[in-house]
mmCIF file of C-alpha atoms in Angstrom:
data_model
loop_
_atom_site.group_PDB
_atom_site.id
_atom_site.type_symbol
_atom_site.label_atom_id
_atom_site.label_comp_id
_atom_site.label_asym_id
_atom_site.label_seq_id
_atom_site.Cartn_x
_atom_site.Cartn_y
_atom_site.Cartn_z
ATOM 1 C CA SER A 202 52.276 -181.320 -26.657
ATOM 2 C CA SER A 203 53.471 -184.254 -24.578
ATOM 3 C CA ASP A 204 55.958 -185.255 -27.337
ATOM 4 C CA ASN A 205 57.809 -181.929 -26.907
ATOM 5 C CA PHE A 206 57.823 -182.057 -23.065
ATOM 6 C CA GLY A 207 61.093 -180.372 -21.895
ATOM 7 C CA ALA A 208 61.978 -178.722 -25.257
ATOM 8 C CA PRO A 209 62.340 -174.864 -25.452
ATOM 9 C CA PRO A 210 59.053 -173.187 -26.451
ATOM 10 C CA SER A 211 58.686 -172.069 -30.084
ATOM 11 C CA SER A 212 57.416 -168.670 -31.167
ATOM 12 C CA GLN A 213 53.954 -170.125 -31.592
ATOM 13 C CA ASP A 214 54.033 -171.316 -28.007
ATOM 14 C CA LYS A 215 54.921 -167.916 -26.528
ATOM 15 C CA ILE A 216 52.168 -166.307 -24.411
ATOM 16 C CA PRO A 217 51.385 -162.598 -25.038
ATOM 17 C CA GLN A 218 52.447 -160.246 -22.209
ATOM 18 C CA GLN A 219 48.838 -159.182 -21.508
ATOM 19 C CA ASN A 220 47.625 -162.743 -21.264
ATOM 20 C CA LEU A 221 50.646 -163.613 -19.115
ATOM 21 C CA GLU A 222 49.830 -160.879 -16.601
ATOM 22 C CA SER A 223 46.205 -162.012 -16.572
ATOM 23 C CA ALA A 224 47.245 -165.584 -15.959
ATOM 24 C CA MET A 225 49.546 -164.544 -13.121
ATOM 25 C CA ALA A 226 46.809 -162.465 -11.555
ATOM 26 C CA LYS A 227 44.354 -165.383 -11.586
ATOM 27 C CA PRO A 228 46.157 -168.622 -10.722
ATOM 28 C CA GLN A 229 44.568 -171.653 -12.319
ATOM 29 C CA VAL A 230 43.067 -174.290 -10.014
ATOM 30 C CA VAL A 231 44.096 -177.777 -11.051
ATOM 31 C CA VAL A 232 41.387 -180.345 -10.318
ATOM 32 C CA ALA A 233 42.782 -183.790 -9.534
ATOM 33 C CA PRO A 234 41.202 -186.581 -11.543
ATOM 34 C CA VAL A 235 38.689 -188.693 -9.648
ATOM 35 C CA LEU A 236 39.934 -192.233 -9.171
ATOM 36 C CA MET A 237 37.270 -194.930 -9.343
ATOM 37 C CA SER A 238 37.739 -197.636 -6.675
ATOM 38 C CA LYS A 239 37.539 -201.267 -7.717
ATOM 39 C CA LEU A 240 36.711 -202.403 -4.152
ATOM 40 C CA SER A 241 33.428 -204.199 -3.700
ATOM 41 C CA VAL A 242 31.445 -205.436 -0.718
ATOM 42 C CA ASN A 243 30.906 -208.641 -2.689
ATOM 43 C CA ALA A 244 34.632 -209.332 -3.060
ATOM 44 C CA PRO A 245 35.901 -212.677 -1.681
ATOM 45 C CA GLU A 246 37.517 -212.747 1.752
ATOM 46 C CA LEU A 247 41.177 -211.805 1.949
ATOM 47 C CA TYR A 248 43.434 -214.353 3.660
ATOM 48 C CA PRO A 249 47.066 -213.836 4.755
ATOM 49 C CA SER A 250 49.683 -215.361 2.515
ATOM 50 C CA ASP A 251 50.595 -217.989 5.119
ATOM 51 C CA TYR A 252 46.976 -219.016 5.690
ATOM 52 C CA SER A 253 46.331 -222.691 5.054
ATOM 53 C CA SER A 254 43.747 -222.298 2.331
ATOM 54 C CA ASN A 255 44.075 -225.949 1.360
ATOM 55 C CA TYR A 256 41.881 -226.839 4.294
ATOM 56 C CA THR A 257 39.271 -224.220 3.434
ATOM 57 C CA GLU A 258 38.994 -225.341 -0.175
ATOM 58 C CA SER A 259 38.887 -229.046 0.615
ATOM 59 C CA TYR A 260 36.573 -228.574 3.579
ATOM 60 C CA GLU A 261 33.974 -226.869 1.398
ATOM 61 C CA ASP A 262 33.832 -230.088 -0.612
ATOM 62 C CA GLY A 263 33.463 -232.220 2.523
ATOM 63 C CA CYS A 264 35.614 -235.264 3.195
ATOM 64 C CA GLU A 265 35.652 -236.379 -0.462
ATOM 65 C CA ASP A 266 39.067 -234.803 -1.103
ATOM 66 C CA TYR A 267 40.682 -236.663 1.810
ATOM 67 C CA PRO A 268 42.161 -240.166 1.445
ATOM 68 C CA THR A 269 40.571 -241.247 4.733
ATOM 69 C CA LEU A 270 37.907 -239.959 7.072
ATOM 70 C CA SER A 271 40.506 -239.913 9.838
ATOM 71 C CA GLU A 272 42.579 -237.332 7.965
ATOM 72 C CA TYR A 273 39.504 -235.231 7.372
ATOM 73 C CA VAL A 274 38.569 -235.281 11.075
ATOM 74 C CA GLN A 275 42.157 -234.554 12.114
ATOM 75 C CA ASP A 276 42.321 -231.616 9.725
ATOM 76 C CA PHE A 277 39.058 -230.205 11.039
ATOM 77 C CA LEU A 278 40.183 -230.507 14.657
ATOM 78 C CA ASN A 279 43.472 -228.779 13.847
ATOM 79 C CA HIS A 280 41.470 -226.064 12.125
ATOM 80 C CA LEU A 281 39.356 -225.536 15.261
ATOM 81 C CA THR A 282 42.511 -225.335 17.358
ATOM 82 C CA GLU A 283 43.903 -222.554 15.173
ATOM 83 C CA GLN A 284 40.571 -220.771 14.632
ATOM 84 C CA PRO A 285 38.182 -221.498 17.525
ATOM 85 C CA GLY A 286 35.881 -218.728 16.314
ATOM 86 C CA SER A 287 34.832 -220.874 13.336
ATOM 87 C CA PHE A 288 33.133 -223.449 15.593
ATOM 88 C CA GLU A 289 29.610 -222.065 15.294
ATOM 89 C CA THR A 290 29.684 -221.648 11.512
ATOM 90 C CA GLU A 291 31.360 -224.920 10.519
ATOM 91 C CA ILE A 292 30.380 -227.530 13.093
ATOM 92 C CA GLU A 293 27.036 -228.363 11.463
ATOM 93 C CA GLN A 294 28.552 -229.168 8.069
ATOM 94 C CA PHE A 295 31.282 -231.211 9.754
ATOM 95 C CA ALA A 296 28.783 -233.295 11.728
ATOM 96 C CA GLU A 297 26.757 -234.047 8.587
ATOM 97 C CA THR A 298 29.751 -235.706 6.891
ATOM 98 C CA LEU A 299 30.369 -238.235 9.680
ATOM 99 C CA ASN A 300 28.952 -241.744 9.792
ATOM 100 C CA ASP A 301 28.590 -244.482 12.370
ATOM 101 C CA ASP A 302 31.729 -246.319 11.292
ATOM 102 C CA ALA A 303 33.907 -243.375 12.250
ATOM 103 C CA LEU A 304 32.533 -242.822 15.768
ATOM 104 C CA GLN A 305 35.184 -244.792 17.639
ATOM 105 C CA GLU A 306 37.991 -243.183 15.683
ATOM 106 C CA LEU A 307 36.397 -239.768 16.082
ATOM 107 C CA VAL A 308 36.223 -240.147 19.877
ATOM 108 C CA GLU A 309 39.873 -241.176 20.049
ATOM 109 C CA LEU A 310 41.021 -238.253 17.893
ATOM 110 C CA ILE A 311 39.097 -235.704 19.959
ATOM 111 C CA TYR A 312 40.347 -237.221 23.199
ATOM 112 C CA GLN A 313 43.995 -237.228 22.099
ATOM 113 C CA LEU A 314 43.855 -233.638 20.910
ATOM 114 C CA ALA A 315 42.000 -232.392 24.011
ATOM 115 C CA THR A 316 44.529 -234.020 26.355
ATOM 116 C CA SER A 317 47.655 -233.038 24.402
ATOM 117 C CA ILE A 318 46.780 -229.380 23.674
ATOM 118 C CA LEU A 319 45.614 -227.626 26.833
ATOM 119 C CA ASN A 320 43.892 -224.808 24.945
ATOM 120 C CA PHE A 321 41.729 -227.355 23.116
ATOM 121 C CA SER A 322 40.176 -228.831 26.286
ATOM 122 C CA TYR A 323 37.299 -226.346 26.325
ATOM 123 C CA MET A 324 36.743 -226.513 22.570
ATOM 124 C CA GLY A 325 36.941 -230.306 22.666
ATOM 125 C CA ALA A 326 34.290 -230.434 25.398
ATOM 126 C CA ARG A 327 31.981 -228.158 23.377
ATOM 127 C CA LEU A 328 32.541 -230.329 20.324
ATOM 128 C CA CYS A 329 31.680 -233.458 22.317
ATOM 129 C CA ASN A 330 28.472 -231.861 23.571
ATOM 130 C CA TYR A 331 27.400 -230.871 20.054
ATOM 131 C CA LEU A 332 28.160 -234.276 18.530
ATOM 132 C CA SER A 333 26.409 -236.128 21.357
ATOM 133 C CA HIS A 334 23.166 -234.330 20.431
ATOM 134 C CA HIS A 335 23.430 -234.075 16.634
ATOM 135 C CA LEU A 336 25.057 -237.264 15.379
ATOM 136 C CA THR A 337 22.577 -239.815 14.043
ATOM 137 C CA ILE A 338 23.595 -243.390 14.796
ATOM 138 C CA SER A 339 22.133 -246.842 14.399
ATOM 139 C CA PRO A 340 20.524 -248.414 17.512
ATOM 140 C CA GLN A 341 22.877 -251.424 17.393
ATOM 141 C CA SER A 342 26.007 -249.394 18.203
ATOM 142 C CA ALA A 343 26.856 -247.271 21.227
ATOM 143 C CA ASN A 344 26.197 -243.590 20.763
ATOM 144 C CA PHE A 345 28.858 -240.905 20.774
ATOM 145 C CA ARG A 346 28.494 -239.965 24.447
ATOM 146 C CA GLN A 347 28.734 -243.586 25.571
ATOM 147 C CA LEU A 348 31.880 -244.147 23.545
ATOM 148 C CA LEU A 349 33.375 -240.933 24.926
ATOM 149 C CA LEU A 350 32.683 -241.897 28.554
ATOM 150 C CA GLN A 351 34.113 -245.370 27.936
ATOM 151 C CA ARG A 352 37.319 -243.802 26.638
ATOM 152 C CA CYS A 353 37.536 -241.530 29.675
ATOM 153 C CA ARG A 354 36.938 -244.491 31.989
ATOM 154 C CA THR A 355 40.018 -246.221 30.568
ATOM 155 C CA GLU A 356 42.185 -243.375 31.821
ATOM 156 C CA TYR A 357 40.188 -242.963 35.018
ATOM 157 C CA GLU A 358 40.811 -246.547 36.155
ATOM 158 C CA VAL A 359 44.578 -245.969 36.377
ATOM 159 C CA LYS A 360 44.280 -242.678 38.294
ATOM 160 C CA ASP A 361 46.073 -243.860 41.433
ATOM 161 C CA GLN A 362 49.097 -245.176 39.523
ATOM 162 C CA ALA A 363 49.165 -242.092 37.275
ATOM 163 C CA ALA A 364 49.110 -239.669 40.227
ATOM 164 C CA LYS A 365 52.345 -241.173 41.545
ATOM 165 C CA GLY A 366 53.942 -241.914 38.163
ATOM 166 C CA ASN A 367 56.857 -240.270 36.381
ATOM 167 C CA GLU A 368 56.765 -236.751 34.959
ATOM 168 C CA PHE A 369 55.380 -237.838 31.569
ATOM 169 C CA THR A 370 52.657 -239.997 33.126
ATOM 170 C CA GLN A 371 51.620 -237.243 35.535
ATOM 171 C CA LYS A 372 51.495 -234.631 32.780
ATOM 172 C CA ARG A 373 49.207 -236.852 30.715
ATOM 173 C CA PHE A 374 47.056 -237.579 33.776
ATOM 174 C CA HIS A 375 46.702 -233.881 34.641
ATOM 175 C CA ALA A 376 45.609 -233.099 31.076
ATOM 176 C CA PHE A 377 42.956 -235.799 31.407
ATOM 177 C CA VAL A 378 41.755 -234.291 34.709
ATOM 178 C CA HIS A 379 41.416 -230.862 33.125
ATOM 179 C CA PHE A 380 39.514 -232.261 30.119
ATOM 180 C CA LEU A 381 37.146 -234.180 32.394
ATOM 181 C CA GLY A 382 36.447 -230.947 34.255
ATOM 182 C CA GLU A 383 35.559 -229.215 30.979
ATOM 183 C CA LEU A 384 33.354 -232.155 30.008
ATOM 184 C CA TYR A 385 31.500 -231.923 33.309
ATOM 185 C CA LEU A 386 30.720 -228.245 32.639
ATOM 186 C CA ASN A 387 29.843 -228.571 28.949
ATOM 187 C CA LEU A 388 28.444 -232.059 28.320
ATOM 188 C CA GLU A 389 24.677 -231.857 28.759
ATOM 189 C CA ILE A 390 21.886 -234.403 28.914
ATOM 190 C CA LYS A 391 18.423 -233.315 27.793
ATOM 191 C CA GLY A 392 15.559 -234.988 29.594
ATOM 192 C CA THR A 393 12.170 -235.938 28.186
ATOM 193 C CA ASN A 394 10.635 -232.763 29.638
ATOM 194 C CA GLY A 395 13.298 -230.575 28.054
ATOM 195 C CA GLN A 396 15.275 -230.038 31.252
ATOM 196 C CA VAL A 397 19.060 -229.977 30.892
ATOM 197 C CA THR A 398 21.278 -231.769 33.404
ATOM 198 C CA ARG A 399 24.944 -232.612 33.704
ATOM 199 C CA VAL A 400 26.390 -236.110 33.473
ATOM 200 C CA GLY A 401 26.227 -237.407 37.036
ATOM 201 C CA ILE A 402 28.976 -239.991 36.589
ATOM 202 C CA LEU A 403 31.440 -237.207 35.807
ATOM 203 C CA GLN A 404 30.664 -235.553 39.144
ATOM 204 C CA VAL A 405 31.535 -238.789 40.927
ATOM 205 C CA GLY A 406 34.653 -239.181 38.794
ATOM 206 C CA LEU A 407 35.931 -235.688 39.601
ATOM 207 C CA ARG A 408 35.526 -236.338 43.333
ATOM 208 C CA GLU A 409 37.645 -239.488 43.074
ATOM 209 C CA LEU A 410 40.243 -237.732 40.930
ATOM 210 C CA LEU A 411 40.612 -235.065 43.619
ATOM 211 C CA ASN A 412 41.130 -237.839 46.189
ATOM 212 C CA ALA A 413 43.893 -239.315 44.047
ATOM 213 C CA LEU A 414 45.605 -235.940 43.671
ATOM 214 C CA PHE A 415 45.482 -235.041 47.383
ATOM 215 C CA SER A 416 46.597 -238.556 48.359
ATOM 216 C CA ASN A 417 49.850 -237.862 46.503
ATOM 217 C CA PRO A 418 50.547 -234.251 47.573
ATOM 218 C CA MET A 419 53.373 -233.453 45.194
ATOM 219 C CA ASP A 420 53.530 -229.949 43.774
ATOM 220 C CA ASP A 421 52.277 -230.843 40.277
ATOM 221 C CA ASN A 422 49.360 -232.878 41.662
ATOM 222 C CA LEU A 423 48.334 -230.081 44.005
ATOM 223 C CA ILE A 424 48.543 -227.467 41.250
ATOM 224 C CA CYS A 425 46.311 -229.687 39.085
ATOM 225 C CA ALA A 426 43.792 -229.986 41.948
ATOM 226 C CA VAL A 427 43.748 -226.203 42.436
ATOM 227 C CA LYS A 428 43.108 -225.623 38.724
ATOM 228 C CA LEU A 429 40.317 -228.198 38.689
ATOM 229 C CA LEU A 430 38.595 -226.655 41.716
ATOM 230 C CA LYS A 431 38.895 -223.141 40.301
ATOM 231 C CA LEU A 432 37.249 -224.441 37.136
ATOM 232 C CA THR A 433 34.491 -226.590 38.637
ATOM 233 C CA GLY A 434 34.401 -225.860 42.391
ATOM 234 C CA SER A 435 31.318 -223.655 42.442
ATOM 235 C CA VAL A 436 29.302 -226.034 40.247
ATOM 236 C CA LEU A 437 30.412 -229.108 42.181
ATOM 237 C CA GLU A 438 29.572 -227.554 45.545
ATOM 238 C CA ASP A 439 26.109 -226.482 44.356
ATOM 239 C CA ALA A 440 25.421 -230.005 43.066
ATOM 240 C CA TRP A 441 26.602 -231.610 46.311
ATOM 241 C CA LYS A 442 24.559 -229.216 48.440
ATOM 242 C CA GLU A 443 21.423 -230.086 46.469
ATOM 243 C CA LYS A 444 21.983 -233.707 47.511
ATOM 244 C CA GLY A 445 22.756 -232.759 51.106
ATOM 245 C CA LYS A 446 26.407 -233.795 50.770
ATOM 246 C CA MET A 447 29.334 -232.136 52.537
ATOM 247 C CA ASP A 448 32.002 -233.161 50.011
ATOM 248 C CA MET A 449 33.364 -229.643 49.562
ATOM 249 C CA GLU A 450 33.807 -229.236 53.311
ATOM 250 C CA GLU A 451 35.827 -232.452 53.325
ATOM 251 C CA ILE A 452 37.965 -231.230 50.420
ATOM 252 C CA ILE A 453 38.678 -227.894 52.132
ATOM 253 C CA GLN A 454 39.617 -229.725 55.329
ATOM 254 C CA ARG A 455 41.949 -231.913 53.333
ATOM 255 C CA ILE A 456 43.557 -228.862 51.733
ATOM 256 C CA GLU A 457 44.166 -227.323 55.157
ATOM 257 C CA ASN A 458 45.788 -230.567 56.329
ATOM 258 C CA VAL A 459 48.047 -230.569 53.269
ATOM 259 C CA VAL A 460 49.126 -226.984 53.990
ATOM 260 C CA LEU A 461 50.041 -227.972 57.552
ATOM 261 C CA ASP A 462 51.654 -231.351 56.977
ATOM 262 C CA ALA A 463 52.754 -231.853 53.370
ATOM 263 C CA ASN A 464 56.255 -231.080 52.134
ATOM 264 C CA CYS A 465 55.039 -229.036 49.193
ATOM 265 C CA SER A 466 56.658 -225.779 48.139
ATOM 266 C CA ARG A 467 55.796 -222.452 49.703
ATOM 267 C CA ASP A 468 54.242 -221.179 46.451
ATOM 268 C CA VAL A 469 51.935 -224.191 46.210
ATOM 269 C CA LYS A 470 50.845 -223.754 49.827
ATOM 270 C CA GLN A 471 50.041 -220.146 48.998
ATOM 271 C CA MET A 472 47.941 -221.321 46.020
ATOM 272 C CA LEU A 473 46.020 -223.699 48.288
ATOM 273 C CA LEU A 474 45.340 -220.972 50.836
ATOM 274 C CA LYS A 475 44.134 -218.629 48.077
ATOM 275 C CA LEU A 476 41.774 -221.362 46.925
ATOM 276 C CA VAL A 477 40.348 -221.725 50.441
ATOM 277 C CA GLU A 478 39.880 -217.938 50.507
ATOM 278 C CA LEU A 479 38.137 -218.060 47.111
ATOM 279 C CA ARG A 480 35.747 -220.703 48.335
ATOM 280 C CA SER A 481 34.983 -218.706 51.510
ATOM 281 C CA SER A 482 33.851 -215.841 49.237
ATOM 282 C CA ASN A 483 31.382 -218.180 47.496
ATOM 283 C CA TRP A 484 33.841 -218.768 44.634
ATOM 284 C CA GLY A 485 33.854 -215.077 43.788
ATOM 285 C CA ARG A 486 30.177 -215.034 42.909
ATOM 286 C CA VAL A 487 28.156 -211.934 43.770
ATOM 287 C CA HIS A 488 24.407 -212.273 44.263
ATOM 288 C CA ALA A 489 22.719 -209.002 43.280
ATOM 289 C CA THR A 490 19.498 -210.076 45.010
ATOM 290 C CA SER A 491 21.116 -210.584 48.398
ATOM 291 C CA THR A 492 19.473 -208.580 51.188
ATOM 292 C CA TYR A 493 21.267 -205.551 52.576
ATOM 293 C CA ARG A 494 23.010 -205.996 55.887
ATOM 294 C CA GLU A 495 24.491 -203.198 57.930
ATOM 295 C CA ALA A 496 28.267 -203.515 58.108
ATOM 296 C CA THR A 497 29.622 -204.818 61.413
ATOM 297 C CA PRO A 498 33.051 -206.044 62.496
ATOM 298 C CA GLU A 499 31.671 -209.587 62.284
ATOM 299 C CA ASN A 500 30.345 -209.556 58.684
ATOM 300 C CA ASP A 501 32.595 -206.984 56.983
ATOM 301 C CA PRO A 502 36.379 -207.615 56.855
ATOM 302 C CA ASN A 503 36.918 -203.983 55.777
ATOM 303 C CA TYR A 504 34.920 -202.526 58.667
ATOM 304 C CA PHE A 505 37.958 -200.947 60.341
ATOM 305 C CA MET A 506 39.653 -199.868 57.107
ATOM 306 C CA ASN A 507 38.773 -196.171 57.453
ATOM 307 C CA GLU A 508 39.346 -195.958 61.208
ATOM 308 C CA PRO A 509 42.386 -193.960 62.417
ATOM 309 C CA THR A 510 45.602 -195.676 63.459
ATOM 310 C CA PHE A 511 47.400 -194.774 66.717
ATOM 311 C CA TYR A 512 50.797 -195.750 68.053
ATOM 312 C CA ALA A 513 51.608 -197.067 71.511
ATOM 313 C CA SER A 514 54.506 -195.728 73.582
ATOM 314 C CA ASP A 515 56.772 -198.483 72.197
ATOM 315 C CA GLY A 516 55.887 -197.528 68.600
ATOM 316 C CA VAL A 517 53.500 -200.425 67.936
ATOM 317 C CA PRO A 518 50.565 -199.326 65.712
ATOM 318 C CA PHE A 519 47.061 -200.247 66.768
ATOM 319 C CA THR A 520 43.537 -199.710 65.429
ATOM 320 C CA ALA A 521 39.971 -200.326 66.563
ATOM 321 C CA ALA A 522 40.361 -203.971 65.513
ATOM 322 C CA ASP A 523 43.077 -204.642 68.142
ATOM 323 C CA LEU A 524 41.297 -205.924 71.237
ATOM 324 C CA ASP A 525 44.364 -205.471 73.489
ATOM 325 C CA TYR A 526 44.268 -201.717 72.933
ATOM 326 C CA GLN A 527 40.500 -201.224 72.920
ATOM 327 C CA GLU A 528 40.316 -199.048 76.063
ATOM 328 C CA GLU A 529 43.294 -196.927 75.105
ATOM 329 C CA TYR A 530 41.933 -196.574 71.566
ATOM 330 C CA GLN A 531 38.576 -195.334 72.856
ATOM 331 C CA GLU A 532 40.251 -192.788 75.139
ATOM 332 C CA LEU A 533 42.291 -191.379 72.262
ATOM 333 C CA LEU A 534 39.238 -191.333 70.037
ATOM 334 C CA GLU A 535 37.348 -189.170 72.551
ATOM 335 C CA ARG A 536 40.112 -186.564 72.724
ATOM 336 C CA LYS A 537 38.859 -183.631 70.657
ATOM 337 C CA ASP A 538 42.297 -182.190 70.009
ATOM 338 C CA PHE A 539 43.178 -185.167 67.796
ATOM 339 C CA PHE A 540 40.256 -184.557 65.462
ATOM 340 C CA PRO A 541 39.484 -180.895 64.675
ATOM 341 C CA ASP A 542 36.056 -180.411 63.151
ATOM 342 C CA TYR A 543 36.404 -180.068 59.408
ATOM 343 C CA GLU A 544 33.851 -180.049 56.645
ATOM 344 C CA GLU A 545 34.485 -182.063 53.490
ATOM 345 C CA ASN A 546 35.743 -178.950 51.716
ATOM 346 C CA GLY A 547 38.415 -178.497 54.369
ATOM 347 C CA ARG A 548 36.972 -175.413 56.112
ATOM 348 C CA ASP A 549 37.228 -175.328 59.879
ATOM 349 C CA LEU A 550 33.855 -175.463 61.642
ATOM 350 C CA SER A 551 35.110 -174.666 65.097
ATOM 351 C CA GLY A 552 34.714 -170.902 64.529
ATOM 352 C CA ALA A 553 38.355 -170.044 65.052
ATOM 353 C CA GLY A 554 40.252 -169.239 61.871
ATOM 354 C CA ASP A 555 43.854 -170.072 61.170
ATOM 355 C CA PRO A 556 45.878 -166.901 61.972
ATOM 356 C CA TYR A 557 48.356 -167.667 59.193
ATOM 357 C CA LEU A 558 45.714 -168.375 56.573
ATOM 358 C CA ASP A 559 43.675 -165.341 57.649
ATOM 359 C CA ASP A 560 46.606 -163.048 56.801
ATOM 360 C CA ILE A 561 46.798 -164.317 53.249
ATOM 361 C CA ASP A 562 44.871 -162.297 50.649
ATOM 362 C CA ASP A 563 44.762 -162.299 46.884
ATOM 363 C CA GLU A 564 46.748 -159.035 46.431
ATOM 364 C CA MET A 565 50.459 -159.000 45.468
ATOM 365 C CA ASP A 566 52.961 -156.925 47.443
ATOM 366 C CA SER A 567 54.645 -153.974 45.671
ATOM 367 C CA GLU A 568 57.894 -155.790 44.877
ATOM 368 C CA ILE A 569 56.184 -158.772 43.258
ATOM 369 C CA GLU A 570 53.763 -156.515 41.412
ATOM 370 C CA ALA A 571 56.673 -154.443 39.949
ATOM 371 C CA ALA A 572 58.486 -157.593 38.824
ATOM 372 C CA TYR A 573 55.325 -158.907 37.215
ATOM 373 C CA GLU A 574 54.766 -155.683 35.239
ATOM 374 C CA LYS A 575 58.390 -155.750 34.050
ATOM 375 C CA PHE A 576 57.932 -159.313 32.887
ATOM 376 C CA CYS A 577 54.784 -158.403 30.927
ATOM 377 C CA LEU A 578 56.502 -155.463 29.189
ATOM 378 C CA GLU A 579 59.476 -157.579 28.147
ATOM 379 C CA SER A 580 57.137 -160.234 26.779
ATOM 380 C CA GLU A 581 55.304 -157.647 24.642
ATOM 381 C CA ARG A 582 58.576 -156.322 23.180
ATOM 382 C CA LYS A 583 59.645 -159.820 22.181
#
């Protein structure tokens, strides 16, 4: 029994010799007990120990557990910053708890967070778009979008001073520029016929902000302009083209002038040139429906990529793209001895075989064959 575990066996416990031999002949299979799992698909979600569950618990009850609505809004915005994936599932409940009295404070909180935390600019713009369409307000007060644009205008009006201000002022101004770019892409206006358009005043504002940045061509201002154009350039150019405007051409010309004349760093000039290159490729957009055009040196920058390279007598390399060597290149190209006729599998098509390769067959000579047999015998013995 378990009480006598480890004690010497008594006479009653001794196994007869016959039974012992039988037991040794047929080893017993021990079946492990089946463990029943207590896991359930209906179990509550598991959160890490350092997860701020206080917000989750209080948020489920709405803003009632917060001393002020401001603290509730601030907590929700911080929550979105840490967990942007919860936007879709929690934004509706958040919007339902807000009232008209909190609109001004709400706009200020979103603006401050979106311009102080760079990663929140996109989320803040999405939040502004949602609230501008789903918040119910009284007709006497300005709606959410109007209050938001008024707040942005306050910063916009000091753009020229901010672009030439101290480091702190410029950093704040650049954050505002980035947020306004995100707003332009995400803030939508729905017309009476259901069509969706962007806020036109933001398009005008971004154009003037770019003017302010390029008028003060310091490195930080130019980097901010490059980031803004990478973010919104394709959309802005499409909108200007629809109106018959050449604003993007003017901006590119201004960039080229900055590269030539401004005392910016070499790295920033390189960024500006890369931006010009990006714009020349239609902002990296590929149109699948574009008609096929046969490649020519004029429309394909890689046209000469697979052409052979020759070297002049002074060691200078030249290809088909070098106009100064065009005649010499053509003469070399026509010389058959430079280009033996080969198939893709490498076999010579000229009819003459390689005398060295022709002598090679698959048979081993006697010395190698003897060594190989010796090796096989030694391997079998081992």
